[in-house]
């Protein structure tokens, strides 16, 4: 199923989870349709925990978190966290897999 992207959506650098969550709190005020989480330096566990925290905060403001979070590069974590999608660059994943 294709994900329809809004014309503009925030990309949050999550390598510092505290700053990312603070930024998310401000972004919630703008009622985003989609949020992309970019975390190049986090461990699998730290990224999974951050996604859970982001989901909880979005849900607390009556957003459907599962339909609005995409993450960079990590198809495995996206599937296990049941998020809306994954952003993949041209060299991130072999399309024949």
Short mmCIF file of C-alpha atoms in Angstrom, two decimals, residues 4-89:
data_model
loop_
_atom_site.label_atom_id
_atom_site.label_comp_id
_atom_site.label_asym_id
_atom_site.label_seq_id
_atom_site.Cartn_x
_atom_site.Cartn_y
_atom_site.Cartn_z
CA UNK A 4 0.39 9.45 0.44
CA UNK A 5 2.89 12.06 1.55
CA UNK A 6 1.81 15.55 2.55
CA UNK A 7 3.40 18.45 0.68
CA UNK A 8 5.46 19.35 3.74
CA UNK A 9 6.35 17.35 6.84
CA UNK A 10 8.99 17.64 9.58
CA UNK A 11 12.11 15.50 9.71
CA UNK A 12 13.40 15.20 13.26
CA UNK A 13 17.05 14.40 13.90
CA UNK A 14 16.82 11.93 16.78
CA UNK A 15 20.47 11.32 17.58
CA UNK A 16 19.80 13.32 20.76
CA UNK A 17 16.49 11.80 21.96
CA UNK A 18 15.85 14.49 24.60
CA UNK A 19 16.12 17.26 22.01
CA UNK A 20 14.02 15.24 19.57
CA UNK A 21 11.21 14.82 22.10
CA UNK A 22 11.34 18.53 22.97
CA UNK A 23 11.07 19.40 19.28
CA UNK A 24 8.19 16.96 18.89
CA UNK A 25 6.32 18.72 21.70
CA UNK A 26 6.57 21.97 19.73
CA UNK A 27 5.66 20.32 16.42
CA UNK A 28 2.51 18.77 17.86
CA UNK A 29 1.11 22.30 18.12
CA UNK A 30 1.21 22.52 14.30
CA UNK A 31 -0.83 19.30 13.82
CA UNK A 32 1.54 17.56 11.41
CA UNK A 33 0.17 14.85 9.13
CA UNK A 34 3.43 12.89 9.07
CA UNK A 35 6.69 12.93 11.03
CA UNK A 36 9.95 11.44 9.83
CA UNK A 37 12.41 10.28 12.48
CA UNK A 38 16.06 10.32 11.43
CA UNK A 39 18.41 8.52 13.83
CA UNK A 40 21.74 7.56 12.31
CA UNK A 41 23.60 7.12 15.63
CA UNK A 42 21.07 5.36 17.90
CA UNK A 43 21.26 1.70 18.81
CA UNK A 44 18.37 -0.56 17.85
CA UNK A 45 17.07 -0.51 21.41
CA UNK A 46 17.38 3.28 21.77
CA UNK A 47 15.57 3.84 18.46
CA UNK A 48 12.80 1.41 19.40
CA UNK A 49 12.36 3.13 22.76
CA UNK A 50 12.29 6.55 21.11
CA UNK A 51 9.65 5.44 18.61
CA UNK A 52 7.54 4.21 21.53
CA UNK A 53 7.92 7.57 23.31
CA UNK A 54 7.04 9.48 20.15
CA UNK A 55 4.00 7.23 19.62
CA UNK A 56 2.84 7.79 23.19
CA UNK A 57 3.15 11.57 22.89
CA UNK A 58 1.30 11.65 19.60
CA UNK A 59 -1.44 9.37 20.93
CA UNK A 60 -1.81 11.57 24.02
CA UNK A 61 -2.74 14.40 21.61
CA UNK A 62 -5.23 12.22 19.71
CA UNK A 63 -3.00 11.57 16.70
CA UNK A 64 -2.92 8.11 15.11
CA UNK A 65 0.80 7.56 15.63
CA UNK A 66 0.96 4.34 13.59
CA UNK A 67 -0.25 6.22 10.52
CA UNK A 68 2.06 9.20 10.82
CA UNK A 69 5.56 8.04 11.77
CA UNK A 70 8.16 7.11 9.20
CA UNK A 71 11.76 6.33 10.06
CA UNK A 72 14.95 6.45 8.08
CA UNK A 73 16.62 3.33 6.74
CA UNK A 74 15.46 0.72 9.28
CA UNK A 75 12.87 -1.54 7.65
CA UNK A 76 13.31 -4.10 10.44
CA UNK A 77 12.53 -1.62 13.23
CA UNK A 78 9.72 -0.01 11.24
CA UNK A 79 8.06 -3.42 10.89
CA UNK A 80 8.52 -4.34 14.54
CA UNK A 81 7.23 -0.95 15.73
CA UNK A 82 4.36 -0.98 13.22
CA UNK A 83 4.98 2.54 11.92
CA UNK A 84 3.59 4.01 8.71
CA UNK A 85 6.72 3.64 6.63
CA UNK A 86 10.43 3.87 6.01
CA UNK A 87 12.44 6.47 4.11
CA UNK A 88 15.08 4.77 1.98
CA UNK A 89 17.74 6.58 0.01
#
